[in-house]
Amino acid sequence: VLVDTTPPTVRVGAAYLLFSPEGDGNRDVITLTHEATPGDRWEATITDNRDGSVVLRRLWEADRRLPDLVWDGLTESGVRVPDGTYTYRISSTDEGGNSVSANLEGIRVDTVSTLATVVANGDAFSPNDDNDRDTIGIFITGTAGTEIDLWQLTIFDSTGNAVRTFGGGRGSESLPEVVIWNGQNDAGSMVEDGFYRASLSINYVKG
């Protein structure tokens, strides 16, 4: 006769909850990790928070370590799930009838296309301290409502060498509406007369 009053235990985690399964190699999947004691059988589900429907189900027996679940945003039938919020749940019942479950909420799928635009407020300027067109404003725009991880605006000369770099940290507030360039390079020296171009790169949190 087996006497067992101790339920199995499980903890669920993930390095991030927001991902964009677009196939671009950047946060295309989410890895759901487990720390668990043996249970008779583990059942895991991912449900759509909009209607509670199960989009993915996995079953594992207890004869081996509970593996991580790598989700690529597809349903059981291989269809891409719609953008939205999802919940991961894993549960088990051991031989003594003791049960355990754990949830990871707030998993977000976001495949909305992102953009980055750069527009200068003029074609030329003369940074000679005469108070007439001494600087040029470079307006930068990202995708509204999409969290930004890092951004970088680089000024290149006509030979393709980077002469000035502006950058920002994490958070959507870190992307300014306009960057003012005074004609100096990263070392603080004035660049030579000539043609220059600006390039903007934005890393979004979702990938």
CSV table of C-alpha atoms in Angstrom, one decimal:
chain,number,residue,atom,x,y,z
A,1,VAL,CA,0.0,0.0,0.0
A,2,LEU,CA,1.4,3.4,-1.0
A,3,VAL,CA,0.9,6.3,1.3
A,4,ASP,CA,1.7,9.5,-0.4
A,5,THR,CA,0.5,12.9,0.8
A,6,THR,CA,3.2,15.0,-0.8
A,7,PRO,CA,2.2,16.5,-4.1
A,8,PRO,CA,4.7,17.1,-6.9
A,9,THR,CA,6.0,20.6,-7.4
A,10,VAL,CA,6.6,22.7,-10.5
A,11,ARG,CA,7.8,26.2,-11.3
A,12,VAL,CA,7.5,27.8,-14.7
A,13,GLY,CA,9.6,30.6,-16.2
A,14,ALA,CA,10.6,32.3,-19.4
A,15,ALA,CA,13.4,34.7,-20.3
A,16,TYR,CA,10.8,37.0,-21.9
A,17,LEU,CA,7.0,37.0,-22.5
A,18,LEU,CA,6.8,39.1,-25.7
A,19,PHE,CA,7.8,37.5,-29.0
A,20,SER,CA,7.2,37.9,-32.7
A,21,PRO,CA,7.1,34.6,-34.6
A,22,GLU,CA,7.9,36.1,-38.0
A,23,GLY,CA,10.9,33.9,-39.1
A,24,ASP,CA,13.4,36.8,-38.9
A,25,GLY,CA,15.6,35.0,-36.4
A,26,ASN,CA,14.9,37.4,-33.6
A,27,ARG,CA,12.5,36.2,-30.8
A,28,ASP,CA,10.7,33.9,-33.2
A,29,VAL,CA,10.0,31.5,-30.3
A,30,ILE,CA,9.4,31.5,-26.6
A,31,THR,CA,11.1,28.9,-24.3
A,32,LEU,CA,9.0,27.9,-21.3
A,33,THR,CA,11.2,26.4,-18.6
A,34,HIS,CA,10.3,24.0,-15.8
A,35,GLU,CA,11.7,23.1,-12.4
A,36,ALA,CA,9.7,20.1,-11.2
A,37,THR,CA,9.7,17.0,-9.0
A,38,PRO,CA,8.5,13.8,-10.6
A,39,GLY,CA,4.7,13.4,-11.2
A,40,ASP,CA,2.8,10.6,-12.8
A,41,ARG,CA,2.0,12.6,-15.9
A,42,TRP,CA,2.4,16.2,-16.9
A,43,GLU,CA,-0.1,18.0,-19.1
A,44,ALA,CA,0.6,21.5,-20.5
A,45,THR,CA,-1.6,23.8,-22.4
A,46,ILE,CA,-1.4,27.2,-24.0
A,47,THR,CA,-4.7,29.0,-24.2
A,48,ASP,CA,-5.9,32.1,-26.0
A,49,ASN,CA,-7.0,34.7,-23.4
A,50,ARG,CA,-9.6,36.1,-25.7
A,51,ASP,CA,-11.9,33.0,-25.5
A,52,GLY,CA,-10.0,30.5,-23.4
A,53,SER,CA,-9.5,28.1,-26.3
A,54,VAL,CA,-6.6,25.7,-26.2
A,55,VAL,CA,-4.2,26.3,-29.0
A,56,LEU,CA,-1.5,23.9,-28.0
A,57,ARG,CA,-1.4,20.8,-25.7
A,58,ARG,CA,1.6,18.7,-24.6
A,59,LEU,CA,1.7,15.5,-22.5
A,60,TRP,CA,4.8,14.1,-20.8
A,61,GLU,CA,5.3,10.9,-18.8
A,62,ALA,CA,7.2,11.0,-15.5
A,63,ASP,CA,10.0,8.6,-16.5
A,64,ARG,CA,12.3,11.4,-17.6
A,65,ARG,CA,13.2,15.0,-16.7
A,66,LEU,CA,10.4,17.5,-17.6
A,67,PRO,CA,11.6,19.2,-20.7
A,68,ASP,CA,11.3,22.8,-21.7
A,69,LEU,CA,8.6,23.7,-24.1
A,70,VAL,CA,9.7,25.8,-27.1
A,71,TRP,CA,6.6,27.5,-28.7
A,72,ASP,CA,6.9,29.0,-32.1
A,73,GLY,CA,3.4,30.6,-32.1
A,74,LEU,CA,1.7,27.7,-34.0
A,75,THR,CA,-1.3,25.8,-33.0
A,76,GLU,CA,-1.5,21.9,-32.9
A,77,SER,CA,-2.4,22.0,-36.6
A,78,GLY,CA,0.5,24.2,-37.6
A,79,VAL,CA,-1.6,27.4,-38.0
A,80,ARG,CA,-0.1,30.7,-36.8
A,81,VAL,CA,-2.0,32.1,-33.8
A,82,PRO,CA,-3.4,35.6,-34.0
A,83,ASP,CA,-1.6,38.4,-32.2
A,84,GLY,CA,-2.8,38.6,-28.6
A,85,THR,CA,-2.1,37.4,-25.1
A,86,TYR,CA,-1.8,33.8,-24.0
A,87,THR,CA,-1.5,31.8,-20.8
A,88,TYR,CA,0.6,28.7,-20.2
A,89,ARG,CA,-0.6,26.1,-17.7
A,90,ILE,CA,1.1,22.8,-16.6
A,91,SER,CA,-0.4,20.3,-14.2
A,92,SER,CA,0.2,16.8,-12.8
A,93,THR,CA,-1.3,14.3,-10.5
A,94,ASP,CA,0.9,11.6,-8.8
A,95,GLU,CA,0.1,8.0,-7.8
A,96,GLY,CA,-1.3,9.2,-4.5
A,97,GLY,CA,-3.8,11.5,-6.1
A,98,ASN,CA,-1.9,14.7,-5.2
A,99,SER,CA,-2.1,17.4,-7.7
A,100,VAL,CA,-0.2,20.5,-8.6
A,101,SER,CA,-0.4,23.2,-11.3
A,102,ALA,CA,1.3,26.4,-12.3
A,103,ASN,CA,0.5,29.2,-14.7
A,104,LEU,CA,2.5,31.6,-16.7
A,105,GLU,CA,0.3,34.5,-17.8
A,106,GLY,CA,0.9,37.4,-20.1
A,107,ILE,CA,2.6,35.7,-23.0
A,108,ARG,CA,2.2,38.1,-25.9
A,109,VAL,CA,2.4,37.4,-29.6
A,110,ASP,CA,3.0,40.5,-31.7
A,111,THR,CA,3.7,40.3,-35.5
A,112,VAL,CA,2.7,43.9,-36.4
A,113,SER,CA,5.2,45.2,-38.9
A,114,THR,CA,7.6,47.7,-37.5
A,115,LEU,CA,9.2,50.8,-39.2
A,116,ALA,CA,12.0,53.3,-38.8
A,117,THR,CA,12.0,56.6,-40.8
A,118,VAL,CA,14.5,59.5,-41.0
A,119,VAL,CA,13.7,62.9,-42.3
A,120,ALA,CA,15.9,66.0,-42.1
A,121,ASN,CA,14.5,69.5,-41.8
A,122,GLY,CA,16.7,70.8,-44.6
A,123,ASP,CA,19.0,69.9,-47.4
A,124,ALA,CA,22.0,71.9,-46.1
A,125,PHE,CA,23.4,73.7,-43.1
A,126,SER,CA,26.5,75.7,-42.2
A,127,PRO,CA,27.8,75.0,-38.7
A,128,ASN,CA,30.0,78.1,-38.5
A,129,ASP,CA,28.5,79.7,-35.4
A,130,ASP,CA,27.0,82.6,-37.2
A,131,ASN,CA,23.5,81.8,-35.8
A,132,ASP,CA,22.2,81.0,-39.3
A,133,ARG,CA,21.6,77.3,-40.0
A,134,ASP,CA,24.3,76.2,-37.5
A,135,THR,CA,22.5,72.9,-36.9
A,136,ILE,CA,20.2,70.5,-38.7
A,137,GLY,CA,17.3,68.6,-37.2
A,138,ILE,CA,16.9,64.9,-38.0
A,139,PHE,CA,13.3,63.7,-37.3
A,140,ILE,CA,13.2,60.0,-36.4
A,141,THR,CA,10.1,57.8,-36.1
A,142,GLY,CA,9.4,54.3,-35.0
A,143,THR,CA,6.3,52.2,-34.8
A,144,ALA,CA,3.7,53.8,-32.5
A,145,GLY,CA,2.8,51.8,-29.4
A,146,THR,CA,5.6,49.3,-29.9
A,147,GLU,CA,8.2,49.0,-27.1
A,148,ILE,CA,11.8,49.9,-28.1
A,149,ASP,CA,14.8,48.1,-26.8
A,150,LEU,CA,17.6,50.1,-28.3
A,151,TRP,CA,18.0,52.7,-31.1
A,152,GLN,CA,20.9,54.2,-33.0
A,153,LEU,CA,21.2,57.0,-35.5
A,154,THR,CA,24.4,57.1,-37.5
A,155,ILE,CA,25.7,59.9,-39.7
A,156,PHE,CA,27.9,58.7,-42.6
A,157,ASP,CA,30.1,60.7,-44.9
A,158,SER,CA,30.2,60.3,-48.7
A,159,THR,CA,32.7,57.4,-48.5
A,160,GLY,CA,30.6,55.4,-46.1
A,161,ASN,CA,32.5,56.1,-42.9
A,162,ALA,CA,30.5,56.7,-39.8
A,163,VAL,CA,31.3,60.1,-38.3
A,164,ARG,CA,28.7,60.6,-35.6
A,165,THR,CA,26.5,58.2,-33.7
A,166,PHE,CA,23.5,59.0,-31.5
A,167,GLY,CA,21.9,56.3,-29.4
A,168,GLY,CA,19.3,55.6,-26.8
A,169,GLY,CA,18.6,53.0,-24.1
A,170,ARG,CA,15.6,50.9,-23.3
A,171,GLY,CA,12.0,52.0,-23.2
A,172,SER,CA,9.8,53.7,-25.8
A,173,GLU,CA,10.5,57.1,-24.2
A,174,SER,CA,14.2,56.8,-25.2
A,175,LEU,CA,13.3,57.5,-28.9
A,176,PRO,CA,13.4,61.3,-29.3
A,177,GLU,CA,11.3,63.0,-31.9
A,178,VAL,CA,14.2,64.9,-33.3
A,179,VAL,CA,18.0,64.6,-33.1
A,180,ILE,CA,20.0,67.9,-33.5
A,181,TRP,CA,23.4,67.6,-35.3
A,182,ASN,CA,25.9,70.4,-35.0
A,183,GLY,CA,28.3,69.1,-37.7
A,184,GLN,CA,30.7,67.6,-35.2
A,185,ASN,CA,32.0,64.0,-35.3
A,186,ASP,CA,32.1,61.6,-32.3
A,187,ALA,CA,35.5,63.1,-31.2
A,188,GLY,CA,34.0,66.6,-31.1
A,189,SER,CA,35.8,67.9,-34.2
A,190,MET,CA,34.0,69.6,-37.1
A,191,VAL,CA,33.5,67.4,-40.1
A,192,GLU,CA,34.6,68.4,-43.5
A,193,ASP,CA,32.3,70.1,-46.0
A,194,GLY,CA,30.5,67.5,-48.2
A,195,PHE,CA,27.5,65.3,-48.4
A,196,TYR,CA,26.3,63.2,-45.5
A,197,ARG,CA,23.5,60.7,-44.9
A,198,ALA,CA,21.7,59.5,-41.8
A,199,SER,CA,20.8,55.9,-41.0
A,200,LEU,CA,18.4,54.8,-38.2
A,201,SER,CA,18.2,51.3,-36.7
A,202,ILE,CA,15.7,50.3,-34.0
A,203,ASN,CA,15.6,47.1,-32.0
A,204,TYR,CA,12.1,46.5,-30.7
A,205,VAL,CA,11.5,44.5,-27.6
A,206,LYS,CA,9.4,41.9,-29.4
A,207,GLY,CA,12.2,41.2,-31.9
